[in-house]
Amino acid sequence: MAERVFINDVGPRDGLQNQSKILAPQQRLELISALVKAGLGAVEVGSFVSPKAVPAMAGTDEIVAGLPPGNTYYSALIPNRRGYDLAVAAGVKAVGIVVASTQMMNEKNIRQSTEQAMAGCAEIIAQSKLDGIDTLAYVATAWECPFEGTVDASVVIEMTGQMLDMGATRVVVADTIGAANPAQVKSLMGALVNQFGADRLACHFHDTRGMGVADVYAAVQEGIRHFDASIGGLGGCPFAPGATGNVATEDVVVMLEQMGFDTGINLPRLVEAVDLATELTGNCDGGHSLRWVRRQIEKGVL
């Protein structure tokens, strides 16, 4: 049996939140359904943030109500306790909460200091344990901040330990602006795995400098088996200057499958999801491997 690597497609949230074209909830549900049909075991379906701040995420409660049934692990991003309460009321069973590694990023992103953000994270995790809700705690700007520059690894290691001690289901180490290179990923993730083990860690990479897949590879080599990726490479944080698309789901799947891992994802169906994302947004180039995958489908290899 091939070893399993789990991919959480964040396209319906991270992929759409920074698009100039705002999709209706029903269109977002179409994209989620296409991802589920492709075999994605986990999908981030939206976020419970102020629609004034992020108009593209309005109506996430409607999306949660209309999600395809089955065993897919659905999550939604929340910025604070109010977002958590809205998510739980909508029926979400897993939430993601983000705390940046730097003071300035937290102030720009959630208008809180790092200390306030960590206190809020602790409160939400404590409540989530009472409610039976999974909490995915993100350490954003884990390698570099657009405002403060390079981040010291010790800061990320300390925050990760604190989040795990709080009881986070998993800590997701995020390269928010796509600045990390594979050597940096290997160094930090190796240190984190050595200290905390790989089971409760995940990675989230952007492809700003074309190194997203290489960064996934570096993390895989250190034992990480949970990754975020975005259909067609859609993505970008509206509050992080320079953040372009996430590493493309199709690129990650192609690499992992050819390395002998099992992702459980059907590539022809995944290409259909890329095509739908392109049709809906008008702004989806697809991953680096997309042309090759299409040729394999045409030849009947896939």
Coordinates of C-alpha atoms in Angstrom, one line a residue:
M1 CA 0.0 0.0 0.0
A2 CA 1.3 3.4 -1.0
E3 CA 1.7 5.9 1.9
R4 CA -1.1 8.5 2.0
V5 CA -0.5 12.2 1.7
F6 CA -3.5 14.4 2.5
I7 CA -4.4 17.5 0.5
N8 CA -6.7 20.2 1.7
D9 CA -7.9 22.3 -1.2
V10 CA -8.2 25.9 -0.1
G11 CA -9.3 27.2 -3.5
P12 CA -12.9 28.0 -2.4
R13 CA -11.5 30.3 0.3
D14 CA -7.9 31.4 -0.2
G15 CA -8.3 31.0 -4.0
L16 CA -11.3 33.2 -4.3
Q17 CA -11.0 35.8 -1.6
N18 CA -8.6 38.0 -3.6
Q19 CA -10.3 37.7 -7.0
S20 CA -11.7 40.8 -8.6
K21 CA -14.8 38.8 -9.8
I22 CA -17.0 37.9 -6.8
L23 CA -18.7 34.6 -7.2
A24 CA -22.2 33.9 -5.9
P25 CA -22.6 31.2 -3.2
Q26 CA -24.0 28.8 -5.7
Q27 CA -21.0 29.2 -8.0
R28 CA -18.7 28.6 -5.1
L29 CA -20.7 25.4 -4.3
E30 CA -20.2 24.2 -7.8
L31 CA -16.5 24.5 -7.4
I32 CA -16.6 22.7 -4.1
S33 CA -18.7 19.9 -5.7
A34 CA -16.1 19.5 -8.5
L35 CA -13.3 19.2 -6.0
V36 CA -15.3 16.5 -4.0
K37 CA -15.9 14.6 -7.2
A38 CA -12.2 14.7 -7.9
G39 CA -11.5 12.9 -4.7
L40 CA -10.3 15.8 -2.5
G41 CA -10.7 14.5 1.1
A42 CA -10.6 18.0 2.6
V43 CA -11.8 21.3 1.3
E44 CA -11.7 24.8 2.9
V45 CA -15.1 26.0 1.9
G46 CA -15.0 29.7 2.9
S47 CA -14.5 32.1 5.8
F48 CA -16.7 33.8 8.3
V49 CA -15.2 37.3 8.0
S50 CA -16.8 40.6 7.6
P51 CA -18.2 40.9 4.1
K52 CA -17.1 44.5 4.1
A53 CA -13.5 43.4 4.6
V54 CA -13.7 40.4 2.2
P55 CA -16.7 40.7 -0.1
A56 CA -15.9 37.5 -1.9
M57 CA -16.6 35.5 1.3
A58 CA -20.1 36.7 1.9
G59 CA -22.7 33.9 2.1
T60 CA -20.4 31.2 3.5
D61 CA -23.3 30.1 5.8
E62 CA -25.3 29.4 2.7
I63 CA -22.4 27.3 1.3
V64 CA -22.1 25.3 4.5
A65 CA -25.9 24.5 4.3
G66 CA -25.5 23.2 0.8
L67 CA -22.3 21.2 1.0
P68 CA -22.3 17.8 -0.8
P69 CA -22.8 15.0 1.7
G70 CA -20.1 12.4 2.3
N71 CA -16.9 12.0 4.2
T72 CA -15.1 15.1 3.0
Y73 CA -13.4 17.1 5.8
Y74 CA -14.9 20.6 5.4
S75 CA -13.4 23.6 7.2
A76 CA -13.9 27.3 7.2
L77 CA -11.5 30.1 8.2
I78 CA -12.5 32.4 11.1
P79 CA -10.8 35.7 12.2
N80 CA -12.0 35.8 15.9
R81 CA -14.5 34.6 18.4
R82 CA -17.4 36.2 16.6
G83 CA -16.4 34.3 13.4
Y84 CA -16.1 31.1 15.4
D85 CA -19.7 31.5 16.8
L86 CA -21.0 32.2 13.3
A87 CA -19.2 29.1 11.9
V88 CA -20.5 26.8 14.6
A89 CA -24.1 28.2 14.2
A90 CA -23.8 27.4 10.5
G91 CA -22.8 23.8 11.2
V92 CA -19.1 23.9 10.5
K93 CA -17.2 21.0 12.2
A94 CA -13.6 22.3 11.6
V95 CA -12.3 25.9 11.8
G96 CA -9.0 27.5 10.8
I97 CA -7.6 30.4 12.8
V98 CA -4.6 32.4 11.7
V99 CA -2.0 34.1 13.8
A100 CA 1.0 35.7 12.0
S101 CA 4.5 35.3 13.3
T102 CA 5.0 39.1 13.3
Q103 CA 3.4 42.0 15.0
M104 CA 2.9 44.1 11.9
M105 CA 1.2 41.3 9.9
N106 CA -1.2 40.7 12.8
E107 CA -2.0 44.4 13.0
K108 CA -2.6 44.6 9.2
N109 CA -4.5 41.3 8.9
I110 CA -6.7 41.2 12.1
R111 CA -6.0 44.5 13.8
Q112 CA -4.6 42.8 16.9
S113 CA -1.2 42.5 18.5
T114 CA 0.5 39.1 18.4
E115 CA -0.2 38.7 22.1
Q116 CA -3.9 39.5 21.6
A117 CA -4.1 37.1 18.6
M118 CA -2.6 34.3 20.6
A119 CA -4.9 34.9 23.5
G120 CA -7.9 34.8 21.1
C121 CA -6.6 31.6 19.6
A122 CA -6.4 30.0 23.0
E123 CA -10.0 31.0 23.8
I124 CA -11.3 29.6 20.6
I125 CA -9.4 26.3 20.9
A126 CA -10.7 25.9 24.5
Q127 CA -14.3 26.5 23.3
S128 CA -13.9 24.3 20.3
K129 CA -12.9 21.4 22.5
L130 CA -16.1 21.9 24.5
D131 CA -18.1 22.0 21.3
G132 CA -16.4 19.1 19.6
I133 CA -15.0 21.2 16.8
D134 CA -11.6 20.7 15.2
T135 CA -9.3 23.7 15.2
L136 CA -6.6 24.2 12.6
A137 CA -4.2 26.8 13.9
Y138 CA -2.1 28.6 11.2
V139 CA 1.2 30.2 11.9
A140 CA 1.3 32.7 9.0
T141 CA 4.3 34.4 7.5
A142 CA 6.4 31.6 9.0
W143 CA 9.5 32.3 6.8
E144 CA 9.1 35.9 5.8
C145 CA 6.8 38.8 6.5
P146 CA 6.0 41.5 3.9
F147 CA 6.4 44.2 6.5
E148 CA 9.2 42.9 8.9
G149 CA 11.2 40.7 6.6
T150 CA 12.8 37.3 7.5
V151 CA 11.3 35.6 10.5
D152 CA 13.5 33.8 13.1
A153 CA 12.8 30.1 13.2
S154 CA 12.7 30.2 17.0
V155 CA 9.6 32.4 16.9
V156 CA 7.7 29.9 14.7
I157 CA 8.8 27.0 16.9
E158 CA 7.6 28.7 20.0
M159 CA 4.3 29.6 18.5
T160 CA 3.7 26.1 17.2
G161 CA 4.4 24.7 20.6
Q162 CA 2.0 27.1 22.3
M163 CA -0.7 26.3 19.8
L164 CA -0.3 22.5 20.3
D165 CA -0.3 23.0 24.0
M166 CA -3.6 24.9 23.7
G167 CA -5.0 21.8 22.0
A168 CA -5.0 22.7 18.3
T169 CA -6.0 19.7 16.2
R170 CA -3.2 20.6 13.8
V171 CA -0.8 23.5 13.3
V172 CA -0.4 24.6 9.7
V173 CA 2.9 26.4 9.0
A174 CA 2.2 28.9 6.2
D175 CA 4.5 30.7 3.8
T176 CA 1.9 33.4 3.2
I177 CA 3.8 35.4 0.6
G178 CA 5.7 32.5 -1.1
A179 CA 9.1 33.6 0.0
A180 CA 10.6 30.4 1.4
N181 CA 13.1 28.2 -0.5
P182 CA 13.4 24.4 -0.1
A183 CA 16.5 24.6 2.1
Q184 CA 14.6 27.0 4.5
V185 CA 11.6 24.7 4.5
K186 CA 13.7 21.6 5.2
S187 CA 15.4 23.5 8.1
L188 CA 12.3 24.8 9.8
M189 CA 10.1 21.7 9.2
G190 CA 12.9 19.4 10.3
A191 CA 13.2 21.3 13.6
L192 CA 9.4 21.3 14.1
V193 CA 9.1 17.6 13.4
N194 CA 12.0 16.7 15.7
Q195 CA 10.4 18.7 18.5
F196 CA 6.7 18.0 18.0
G197 CA 6.4 15.0 15.6
A198 CA 4.8 15.2 12.1
D199 CA 1.3 14.0 12.8
R200 CA -0.1 17.3 14.0
L201 CA 1.8 19.5 11.5
A202 CA 0.9 20.7 8.0
C203 CA 2.2 23.1 5.5
H204 CA 0.7 25.9 3.3
F205 CA 2.8 27.2 0.4
H206 CA 2.4 29.9 -2.2
D207 CA 4.0 29.8 -5.6
T208 CA 5.1 33.5 -5.8
R209 CA 8.7 32.6 -6.7
G210 CA 7.9 29.4 -8.5
M211 CA 9.1 27.2 -5.6
G212 CA 5.8 26.0 -4.2
V213 CA 6.2 22.4 -5.4
A214 CA 9.8 22.3 -4.4
D215 CA 8.8 23.5 -0.9
V216 CA 6.2 20.7 -0.7
Y217 CA 8.9 18.2 -1.6
A218 CA 11.2 19.5 1.1
A219 CA 8.5 19.2 3.7
V220 CA 7.6 15.7 2.5
Q221 CA 11.2 14.7 3.0
E222 CA 11.0 15.9 6.6
G223 CA 7.9 13.7 7.2
I224 CA 5.0 16.1 6.6
R225 CA 1.9 14.4 5.2
H226 CA -0.7 17.1 5.3
F227 CA -0.7 20.1 2.8
D228 CA -2.9 22.9 1.7
A229 CA -3.1 23.5 -2.1
S230 CA -5.4 25.5 -4.3
I231 CA -7.1 24.3 -7.5
G232 CA -5.5 25.9 -10.6
G233 CA -3.0 27.8 -8.4
L234 CA -5.7 30.4 -7.4
G235 CA -5.0 32.4 -4.3
G236 CA -3.4 35.4 -2.5
C237 CA -4.0 37.2 0.8
P238 CA -5.6 40.7 0.3
F239 CA -3.7 41.9 3.4
A240 CA -0.2 40.6 2.5
P241 CA 1.4 42.6 -0.3
G242 CA 3.1 40.4 -2.8
A243 CA 1.2 37.2 -2.0
T244 CA 0.2 35.5 -5.3
G245 CA -1.4 32.2 -5.9
N246 CA -1.1 29.1 -3.7
V247 CA 0.8 26.1 -5.0
A248 CA -1.6 24.4 -7.5
T249 CA -3.3 21.3 -6.3
E250 CA -2.7 19.5 -9.6
D251 CA 1.0 20.2 -9.4
V252 CA 1.2 18.7 -5.9
V253 CA -0.8 15.7 -6.9
V254 CA 1.3 15.0 -10.0
M255 CA 4.5 15.2 -8.0
L256 CA 3.3 13.1 -5.1
E257 CA 1.7 10.4 -7.2
Q258 CA 4.9 10.1 -9.3
M259 CA 6.9 9.8 -6.1
G260 CA 4.8 6.8 -5.2
F261 CA 2.5 8.4 -2.6
D262 CA -1.3 8.0 -2.7
T263 CA -3.4 11.2 -2.7
G264 CA -6.7 9.6 -3.5
I265 CA -7.3 12.2 -6.1
N266 CA -8.5 11.5 -9.7
L267 CA -6.4 13.7 -12.1
P268 CA -8.9 13.8 -15.0
R269 CA -11.7 15.0 -12.6
L270 CA -9.2 17.5 -11.1
V271 CA -8.6 19.0 -14.5
E272 CA -12.4 19.4 -14.8
A273 CA -12.3 21.3 -11.6
V274 CA -9.5 23.5 -13.0
D275 CA -11.6 24.2 -16.1
L276 CA -14.6 25.1 -13.9
A277 CA -12.4 27.5 -11.8
T278 CA -11.2 29.1 -15.0
E279 CA -14.7 29.5 -16.3
L280 CA -16.0 30.9 -13.0
T281 CA -13.2 33.3 -12.3
G282 CA -11.8 34.2 -15.7
N283 CA -8.4 34.3 -13.9
C284 CA -7.0 30.8 -13.5
D285 CA -3.9 29.8 -15.4
G286 CA -3.7 26.3 -13.9
G287 CA -0.6 24.7 -12.5
H288 CA 2.8 24.1 -14.2
S289 CA 1.8 20.5 -14.9
L290 CA -1.6 21.1 -16.4
R291 CA -0.6 20.9 -20.1
W292 CA 1.2 17.6 -19.5
V293 CA -1.8 16.2 -17.6
R294 CA -4.1 17.1 -20.4
R295 CA -1.8 15.3 -22.9
Q296 CA -1.9 12.2 -20.7
I297 CA -5.7 12.3 -20.6
E298 CA -5.9 12.7 -24.4
K299 CA -3.6 9.7 -24.9
G300 CA -5.7 7.6 -22.5
V301 CA -2.9 7.2 -20.0
L302 CA -5.0 8.8 -17.3

